[in-house]
């Protein structure tokens, strides 16, 4: 039996198991809201705050300290960018070119080239992005934008992935607040899916997918977490991670360098608003992976593309209880218990002042 769920007005149908469609990736996720009520016997304790020093002599990101290979960081005072000493991509293609025996070979491989960088937010070892001033946070946005602009001058760089891994649980190797850029000659899997779906959508509807989606979310309001003149943060209708957030630009700007200065400031403000709410949720430094999706650097116009950022945080119930993407998710499809509407309402209700400043 196939039954369409009523998407407007009351959400009573969302109390039972259902699946939701992600139009950006064209994938489905399973939502099991009734399970959110099941008894939980795991831990819920708070973890004591990590008392980090302002400067750590053993940190390879702090000003003046030595990195791998013996390079010394300058005595930087704002943001600081360097080429990753253990880059996953290298600018030079290997010779000779790797060749598949035939076009339909089961053993395909291609060379991939690129440039990887690390971007420190500030000299302070102990201050995460929501703890910086708005001016300092804007400087981080500007650094990402300037880096993107510089990298896409190179015609071999087709995709620039700006991202931040925060917290040991996300594999972040150093608490000194920093982000990374991996830029490369081909479009990676996730933005490649988004490119196709956004192109198909604009061809049919004449408008960018994400701007139509944004207008719907603004009209409904129930999944909005924060908004200002230029950006809106929502828990997307198709969110996979418990407190996943999508930040959408209000116009069809395709890249970070395409933002105006007031837009960069507005983006810094939304970034701080989302991450402050995250930290306030369990009163801890909330871990996540986040990243921007920008249009490809392929000399084509991209009227379909709208700059956006995805925040993927793993925590579910407390500082220690996380959502795992395991058995069914690995073998079947992503699944969640609490609804995106419930998650958005919780994030929205949190104070906008960081818990460490209250
Ligand atoms: P995380 O954001 O996942 O912690 O990664 C930090 C990066 O810093 C990682 O990609 C690089 C690692 O290669 N790094 C250096 O470039 N130089 C160093 O001295 C240590 C780590
Ligand atoms: Zn440091």
GROMACS .gro file of C-alpha atoms and ligand atoms in nm:
model
  380
    1UNK     CA    1   0.000   0.000   0.000
    2UNK     CA    2   0.133   0.343  -0.087
    3UNK     CA    3   0.012   0.632   0.122
    4UNK     CA    4   0.120   0.992   0.072
    5UNK     CA    5   0.188   1.177   0.396
    6UNK     CA    6   0.008   1.505   0.452
    7UNK     CA    7   0.292   1.760   0.471
    8UNK     CA    8   0.096   2.066   0.577
    9UNK     CA    9  -0.077   2.172   0.895
   10UNK     CA   10  -0.065   1.909   1.166
   11UNK     CA   11   0.218   1.661   1.182
   12UNK     CA   12   0.036   1.368   1.339
   13UNK     CA   13   0.131   1.141   1.050
   14UNK     CA   14   0.494   1.211   1.132
   15UNK     CA   15   0.444   1.022   1.461
   16UNK     CA   16   0.472   0.692   1.276
   17UNK     CA   17   0.758   0.545   1.070
   18UNK     CA   18   0.798   0.713   0.733
   19UNK     CA   19   1.063   0.801   0.482
   20UNK     CA   20   1.166   1.143   0.359
   21UNK     CA   21   1.330   1.243   0.034
   22UNK     CA   22   1.644   1.454   0.003
   23UNK     CA   23   1.606   1.640  -0.330
   24UNK     CA   24   1.972   1.752  -0.322
   25UNK     CA   25   2.118   1.401  -0.314
   26UNK     CA   26   1.806   1.220  -0.441
   27UNK     CA   27   1.830   0.976  -0.153
   28UNK     CA   28   1.574   0.869   0.105
   29UNK     CA   29   1.607   0.854   0.481
   30UNK     CA   30   1.401   0.655   0.731
   31UNK     CA   31   1.238   0.841   1.023
   32UNK     CA   32   1.119   0.642   1.326
   33UNK     CA   33   0.974   0.907   1.562
   34UNK     CA   34   0.790   0.654   1.784
   35UNK     CA   35   1.129   0.513   1.890
   36UNK     CA   36   1.232   0.846   2.049
   37UNK     CA   37   1.002   0.746   2.337
   38UNK     CA   38   1.180   0.419   2.410
   39UNK     CA   39   1.356   0.382   2.746
   40UNK     CA   40   1.722   0.473   2.745
   41UNK     CA   41   1.970   0.312   2.986
   42UNK     CA   42   2.291   0.468   2.859
   43UNK     CA   43   2.491   0.746   3.021
   44UNK     CA   44   2.366   1.102   3.018
   45UNK     CA   45   2.630   1.269   3.235
   46UNK     CA   46   2.799   1.594   3.144
   47UNK     CA   47   3.164   1.582   3.057
   48UNK     CA   48   3.381   1.829   3.250
   49UNK     CA   49   3.493   2.119   3.030
   50UNK     CA   50   3.835   2.083   2.872
   51UNK     CA   51   4.040   2.356   3.035
   52UNK     CA   52   4.256   2.462   2.745
   53UNK     CA   53   4.535   2.719   2.782
   54UNK     CA   54   4.538   3.033   2.562
   55UNK     CA   55   4.870   2.913   2.427
   56UNK     CA   56   4.999   2.554   2.423
   57UNK     CA   57   5.375   2.514   2.367
   58UNK     CA   58   5.317   2.160   2.231
   59UNK     CA   59   5.047   2.264   1.977
   60UNK     CA   60   5.157   2.260   1.613
   61UNK     CA   61   4.900   2.531   1.530
   62UNK     CA   62   4.986   2.789   1.797
   63UNK     CA   63   5.189   3.097   1.687
   64UNK     CA   64   5.567   3.054   1.688
   65UNK     CA   65   5.551   2.674   1.731
   66UNK     CA   66   5.711   2.413   1.509
   67UNK     CA   67   5.510   2.195   1.274
   68UNK     CA   68   5.594   1.859   1.120
   69UNK     CA   69   5.902   1.885   0.901
   70UNK     CA   70   6.050   2.161   1.118
   71UNK     CA   71   5.862   2.461   0.970
   72UNK     CA   72   5.797   2.731   1.230
   73UNK     CA   73   5.459   2.910   1.243
   74UNK     CA   74   5.484   3.290   1.230
   75UNK     CA   75   5.375   3.497   1.531
   76UNK     CA   76   5.035   3.541   1.365
   77UNK     CA   77   4.766   3.763   1.516
   78UNK     CA   78   4.457   3.693   1.300
   79UNK     CA   79   4.378   3.392   1.083
   80UNK     CA   80   4.670   3.176   0.966
   81UNK     CA   81   4.678   2.958   0.652
   82UNK     CA   82   4.941   2.703   0.549
   83UNK     CA   83   4.975   2.415   0.304
   84UNK     CA   84   4.889   2.090   0.481
   85UNK     CA   85   5.217   1.912   0.566
   86UNK     CA   86   5.041   1.577   0.511
   87UNK     CA   87   4.824   1.675   0.215
   88UNK     CA   88   4.579   1.413   0.087
   89UNK     CA   89   4.613   1.558  -0.264
   90UNK     CA   90   4.926   1.671  -0.442
   91UNK     CA   91   4.956   1.933  -0.718
   92UNK     CA   92   5.154   1.713  -0.957
   93UNK     CA   93   4.994   1.425  -1.148
   94UNK     CA   94   5.196   1.104  -1.140
   95UNK     CA   95   5.357   0.980  -1.464
   96UNK     CA   96   5.269   0.783  -1.658
   97UNK     CA   97   4.889   0.835  -1.645
   98UNK     CA   98   4.691   0.550  -1.496
   99UNK     CA   99   4.489   0.388  -1.775
  100UNK     CA  100   4.197   0.154  -1.744
  101UNK     CA  101   4.223  -0.140  -1.985
  102UNK     CA  102   3.886  -0.043  -2.139
  103UNK     CA  103   3.603   0.206  -2.085
  104UNK     CA  104   3.380  -0.056  -1.919
  105UNK     CA  105   3.657  -0.209  -1.711
  106UNK     CA  106   3.576  -0.329  -1.361
  107UNK     CA  107   3.914  -0.192  -1.255
  108UNK     CA  108   3.900   0.184  -1.313
  109UNK     CA  109   4.137   0.435  -1.161
  110UNK     CA  110   4.226   0.792  -1.248
  111UNK     CA  111   4.490   1.032  -1.124
  112UNK     CA  112   4.367   1.310  -0.895
  113UNK     CA  113   4.556   1.629  -0.817
  114UNK     CA  114   4.490   1.910  -0.574
  115UNK     CA  115   4.602   2.146  -0.301
  116UNK     CA  116   4.524   2.104   0.072
  117UNK     CA  117   4.549   2.378   0.331
  118UNK     CA  118   4.488   2.430   0.702
  119UNK     CA  119   4.325   2.754   0.826
  120UNK     CA  120   4.363   2.851   1.194
  121UNK     CA  121   4.079   3.074   1.317
  122UNK     CA  122   4.291   3.279   1.556
  123UNK     CA  123   4.613   3.258   1.763
  124UNK     CA  124   4.402   3.156   2.064
  125UNK     CA  125   4.433   2.783   2.133
  126UNK     CA  126   4.122   2.790   2.356
  127UNK     CA  127   3.861   2.988   2.158
  128UNK     CA  128   3.620   2.815   1.920
  129UNK     CA  129   3.433   3.007   1.653
  130UNK     CA  130   3.127   3.098   1.865
  131UNK     CA  131   3.363   3.236   2.131
  132UNK     CA  132   3.535   3.479   1.893
  133UNK     CA  133   3.402   3.833   1.840
  134UNK     CA  134   3.179   3.881   1.535
  135UNK     CA  135   3.464   4.073   1.367
  136UNK     CA  136   3.703   3.783   1.426
  137UNK     CA  137   3.446   3.531   1.298
  138UNK     CA  138   3.399   3.745   0.987
  139UNK     CA  139   3.775   3.731   0.930
  140UNK     CA  140   3.748   3.351   0.921
  141UNK     CA  141   3.475   3.373   0.653
  142UNK     CA  142   3.695   3.619   0.462
  143UNK     CA  143   3.994   3.381   0.487
  144UNK     CA  144   3.783   3.095   0.341
  145UNK     CA  145   3.660   3.328   0.068
  146UNK     CA  146   4.009   3.462  -0.018
  147UNK     CA  147   4.152   3.111  -0.020
  148UNK     CA  148   3.877   2.991  -0.254
  149UNK     CA  149   3.932   3.293  -0.483
  150UNK     CA  150   4.306   3.224  -0.497
  151UNK     CA  151   4.267   2.851  -0.560
  152UNK     CA  152   4.011   2.885  -0.842
  153UNK     CA  153   4.251   3.107  -1.036
  154UNK     CA  154   4.424   2.777  -1.106
  155UNK     CA  155   4.231   2.614  -1.395
  156UNK     CA  156   4.328   2.269  -1.263
  157UNK     CA  157   4.123   2.332  -0.947
  158UNK     CA  158   3.761   2.245  -1.026
  159UNK     CA  159   3.627   2.196  -0.673
  160UNK     CA  160   3.716   2.372  -0.347
  161UNK     CA  161   3.599   2.195  -0.032
  162UNK     CA  162   3.612   2.418   0.276
  163UNK     CA  163   3.535   2.218   0.592
  164UNK     CA  164   3.579   2.203   0.967
  165UNK     CA  165   3.611   1.888   1.177
  166UNK     CA  166   3.542   1.984   1.537
  167UNK     CA  167   3.601   1.759   1.836
  168UNK     CA  168   3.795   1.437   1.886
  169UNK     CA  169   3.479   1.234   1.809
  170UNK     CA  170   3.493   1.380   1.455
  171UNK     CA  171   3.857   1.282   1.413
  172UNK     CA  172   3.989   1.630   1.479
  173UNK     CA  173   4.351   1.585   1.580
  174UNK     CA  174   4.405   1.917   1.758
  175UNK     CA  175   4.168   2.129   1.972
  176UNK     CA  176   4.325   2.453   1.842
  177UNK     CA  177   4.029   2.585   1.637
  178UNK     CA  178   4.100   2.533   1.270
  179UNK     CA  179   3.946   2.427   0.942
  180UNK     CA  180   4.074   2.273   0.622
  181UNK     CA  181   4.049   2.315   0.247
  182UNK     CA  182   4.090   2.026   0.009
  183UNK     CA  183   4.076   2.156  -0.348
  184UNK     CA  184   4.102   1.928  -0.648
  185UNK     CA  185   4.073   1.867  -1.021
  186UNK     CA  186   3.745   1.673  -1.013
  187UNK     CA  187   3.411   1.719  -0.838
  188UNK     CA  188   3.377   1.486  -0.535
  189UNK     CA  189   3.075   1.257  -0.494
  190UNK     CA  190   2.846   1.469  -0.271
  191UNK     CA  191   2.866   1.800  -0.463
  192UNK     CA  192   2.845   1.602  -0.789
  193UNK     CA  193   2.505   1.465  -0.680
  194UNK     CA  194   2.392   1.816  -0.581
  195UNK     CA  195   2.506   1.958  -0.915
  196UNK     CA  196   2.290   1.715  -1.113
  197UNK     CA  197   1.982   1.759  -0.895
  198UNK     CA  198   2.004   2.139  -0.896
  199UNK     CA  199   2.057   2.147  -1.275
  200UNK     CA  200   1.757   1.921  -1.337
  201UNK     CA  201   1.541   2.124  -1.099
  202UNK     CA  202   1.611   2.462  -1.262
  203UNK     CA  203   1.556   2.311  -1.608
  204UNK     CA  204   1.204   2.206  -1.505
  205UNK     CA  205   1.100   2.486  -1.267
  206UNK     CA  206   1.307   2.780  -1.388
  207UNK     CA  207   1.422   2.858  -1.034
  208UNK     CA  208   1.707   2.727  -0.816
  209UNK     CA  209   1.607   2.427  -0.603
  210UNK     CA  210   1.745   2.571  -0.280
  211UNK     CA  211   1.571   2.908  -0.318
  212UNK     CA  212   1.235   2.732  -0.372
  213UNK     CA  213   1.311   2.511  -0.071
  214UNK     CA  214   1.406   2.816   0.138
  215UNK     CA  215   1.078   2.993   0.049
  216UNK     CA  216   0.882   2.684   0.162
  217UNK     CA  217   1.075   2.666   0.489
  218UNK     CA  218   1.024   3.038   0.552
  219UNK     CA  219   0.649   2.997   0.497
  220UNK     CA  220   0.628   2.699   0.737
  221UNK     CA  221   0.879   2.816   0.997
  222UNK     CA  222   0.883   2.489   1.191
  223UNK     CA  223   1.235   2.381   1.092
  224UNK     CA  224   1.404   2.723   1.105
  225UNK     CA  225   1.678   2.757   1.370
  226UNK     CA  226   1.810   3.108   1.299
  227UNK     CA  227   1.790   3.366   1.022
  228UNK     CA  228   1.913   3.711   0.928
  229UNK     CA  229   1.891   3.932   0.619
  230UNK     CA  230   2.120   3.714   0.403
  231UNK     CA  231   2.115   3.359   0.543
  232UNK     CA  232   1.876   3.109   0.700
  233UNK     CA  233   1.968   2.802   0.907
  234UNK     CA  234   1.722   2.512   0.905
  235UNK     CA  235   1.718   2.154   1.022
  236UNK     CA  236   1.642   2.023   0.673
  237UNK     CA  237   1.324   1.821   0.619
  238UNK     CA  238   1.551   1.531   0.515
  239UNK     CA  239   1.812   1.567   0.795
  240UNK     CA  240   2.005   1.249   0.872
  241UNK     CA  241   2.205   1.352   1.180
  242UNK     CA  242   1.997   1.434   1.493
  243UNK     CA  243   2.081   1.807   1.496
  244UNK     CA  244   2.190   1.848   1.135
  245UNK     CA  245   2.168   2.205   1.003
  246UNK     CA  246   2.165   2.347   0.651
  247UNK     CA  247   2.260   2.715   0.609
  248UNK     CA  248   2.121   2.859   0.284
  249UNK     CA  249   2.210   3.189   0.113
  250UNK     CA  250   1.909   3.409   0.035
  251UNK     CA  251   2.017   3.464  -0.326
  252UNK     CA  252   2.171   3.244  -0.595
  253UNK     CA  253   2.530   3.331  -0.507
  254UNK     CA  254   2.745   3.035  -0.612
  255UNK     CA  255   3.070   3.068  -0.417
  256UNK     CA  256   3.219   3.224  -0.105
  257UNK     CA  257   3.413   3.484  -0.309
  258UNK     CA  258   3.079   3.587  -0.462
  259UNK     CA  259   2.958   3.716  -0.123
  260UNK     CA  260   2.954   4.089  -0.049
  261UNK     CA  261   3.107   4.217   0.274
  262UNK     CA  262   2.765   4.254   0.445
  263UNK     CA  263   2.688   3.896   0.339
  264UNK     CA  264   3.017   3.768   0.481
  265UNK     CA  265   2.929   3.937   0.810
  266UNK     CA  266   2.579   3.790   0.803
  267UNK     CA  267   2.726   3.446   0.738
  268UNK     CA  268   2.964   3.488   1.034
  269UNK     CA  269   2.664   3.584   1.247
  270UNK     CA  270   2.461   3.277   1.139
  271UNK     CA  271   2.766   3.053   1.191
  272UNK     CA  272   2.803   3.187   1.545
  273UNK     CA  273   2.431   3.160   1.610
  274UNK     CA  274   2.420   2.793   1.503
  275UNK     CA  275   2.738   2.691   1.689
  276UNK     CA  276   2.638   2.882   2.006
  277UNK     CA  277   2.307   2.694   2.009
  278UNK     CA  278   2.497   2.369   1.952
  279UNK     CA  279   2.728   2.437   2.249
  280UNK     CA  280   2.433   2.542   2.467
  281UNK     CA  281   2.238   2.223   2.387
  282UNK     CA  282   2.442   2.004   2.626
  283UNK     CA  283   2.668   2.282   2.764
  284UNK     CA  284   2.977   2.137   2.603
  285UNK     CA  285   3.193   2.227   2.304
  286UNK     CA  286   2.964   2.053   2.052
  287UNK     CA  287   3.142   1.836   1.794
  288UNK     CA  288   3.050   1.836   1.426
  289UNK     CA  289   3.179   1.827   1.073
  290UNK     CA  290   3.068   2.118   0.861
  291UNK     CA  291   3.150   2.236   0.513
  292UNK     CA  292   3.044   2.466   0.232
  293UNK     CA  293   2.918   2.349  -0.102
  294UNK     CA  294   3.023   2.587  -0.376
  295UNK     CA  295   2.961   2.565  -0.753
  296UNK     CA  296   3.236   2.400  -0.959
  297UNK     CA  297   3.514   2.608  -1.112
  298UNK     CA  298   3.455   2.485  -1.468
  299UNK     CA  299   3.423   2.816  -1.658
  300UNK     CA  300   3.045   2.761  -1.688
  301UNK     CA  301   2.769   2.972  -1.535
  302UNK     CA  302   2.585   2.799  -1.253
  303UNK     CA  303   2.243   2.969  -1.222
  304UNK     CA  304   2.118   2.650  -1.051
  305UNK     CA  305   2.365   2.670  -0.762
  306UNK     CA  306   2.300   2.836  -0.426
  307UNK     CA  307   2.590   2.856  -0.179
  308UNK     CA  308   2.512   2.656   0.134
  309UNK     CA  309   2.676   2.494   0.436
  310UNK     CA  310   2.600   2.156   0.593
  311UNK     CA  311   2.656   2.095   0.964
  312UNK     CA  312   2.668   1.724   1.056
  313UNK     CA  313   2.691   1.679   1.436
  314UNK     CA  314   2.690   1.323   1.574
  315UNK     CA  315   2.556   1.383   1.929
  316UNK     CA  316   2.204   1.271   2.009
  317UNK     CA  317   2.115   1.285   2.377
  318UNK     CA  318   2.408   1.417   2.579
  319UNK     CA  319   2.779   1.489   2.568
  320UNK     CA  320   2.849   1.117   2.537
  321UNK     CA  321   2.549   0.961   2.362
  322UNK     CA  322   2.594   0.984   1.989
  323UNK     CA  323   2.406   0.866   1.686
  324UNK     CA  324   2.587   0.583   1.510
  325UNK     CA  325   2.550   0.522   1.140
  326UNK     CA  326   2.594   0.145   1.167
  327UNK     CA  327   2.412  -0.180   1.073
  328UNK     CA  328   2.093  -0.070   0.900
  329UNK     CA  329   2.236   0.267   0.796
  330UNK     CA  330   2.545   0.106   0.641
  331UNK     CA  331   2.354  -0.169   0.469
  332UNK     CA  332   2.018  -0.009   0.405
  333UNK     CA  333   1.969   0.365   0.434
  334UNK     CA  334   2.021   0.643   0.689
  335UNK     CA  335   1.774   0.641   0.979
  336UNK     CA  336   1.682   0.880   1.260
  337UNK     CA  337   1.450   0.876   1.561
  338UNK     CA  338   1.370   1.233   1.672
  339UNK     CA  339   1.207   1.429   1.393
  340UNK     CA  340   1.382   1.725   1.228
  341UNK     CA  341   1.093   1.941   1.357
  342UNK     CA  342   1.165   1.840   1.719
  343UNK     CA  343   1.539   1.900   1.673
  344UNK     CA  344   1.477   2.244   1.519
  345UNK     CA  345   1.241   2.343   1.802
  346UNK     CA  346   1.506   2.247   2.060
  347UNK     CA  347   1.783   2.440   1.888
  348UNK     CA  348   1.558   2.740   1.830
  349UNK     CA  349   1.457   2.756   2.197
  350UNK     CA  350   1.817   2.775   2.324
  351UNK     CA  351   1.966   3.107   2.436
  352UNK     CA  352   2.190   3.289   2.188
  353UNK     CA  353   2.446   3.373   2.458
  354UNK     CA  354   2.722   3.115   2.489
  355UNK     CA  355   2.696   2.914   2.811
  356UNK     CA  356   3.055   3.000   2.908
  357UNK     CA  357   2.963   3.370   2.910
  358UNK     CA  358   2.649   3.339   3.120
  359LIG     P1  359   4.213   1.783   1.161
  359LIG     O1  360   4.135   1.906   1.123
  359LIG     O2  361   4.140   1.658   1.118
  359LIG     O3  362   4.255   1.783   1.303
  359LIG     O4  363   4.347   1.788   1.075
  359LIG     C1  364   4.452   1.878   1.098
  359LIG     C2  365   4.541   1.877   0.976
  359LIG     O5  366   4.667   1.934   1.009
  359LIG     C3  367   4.568   1.737   0.923
  359LIG     O6  368   4.515   1.729   0.792
  359LIG     C4  369   4.767   1.870   0.934
  359LIG     C5  370   4.720   1.725   0.924
  359LIG     O7  371   4.767   1.667   0.805
  359LIG     N1  372   4.895   1.889   0.999
  359LIG     C6  373   4.996   1.962   0.937
  359LIG     O8  374   4.976   2.007   0.823
  359LIG     N2  375   5.114   1.986   1.000
  359LIG     C7  376   5.145   1.937   1.124
  359LIG     O9  377   5.251   1.964   1.176
  359LIG     C8  378   5.050   1.848   1.194
  359LIG     C9  379   4.916   1.829   1.129
  360LIG    ZN1  380   4.737   2.591   1.971
   0.00000   0.00000   0.00000
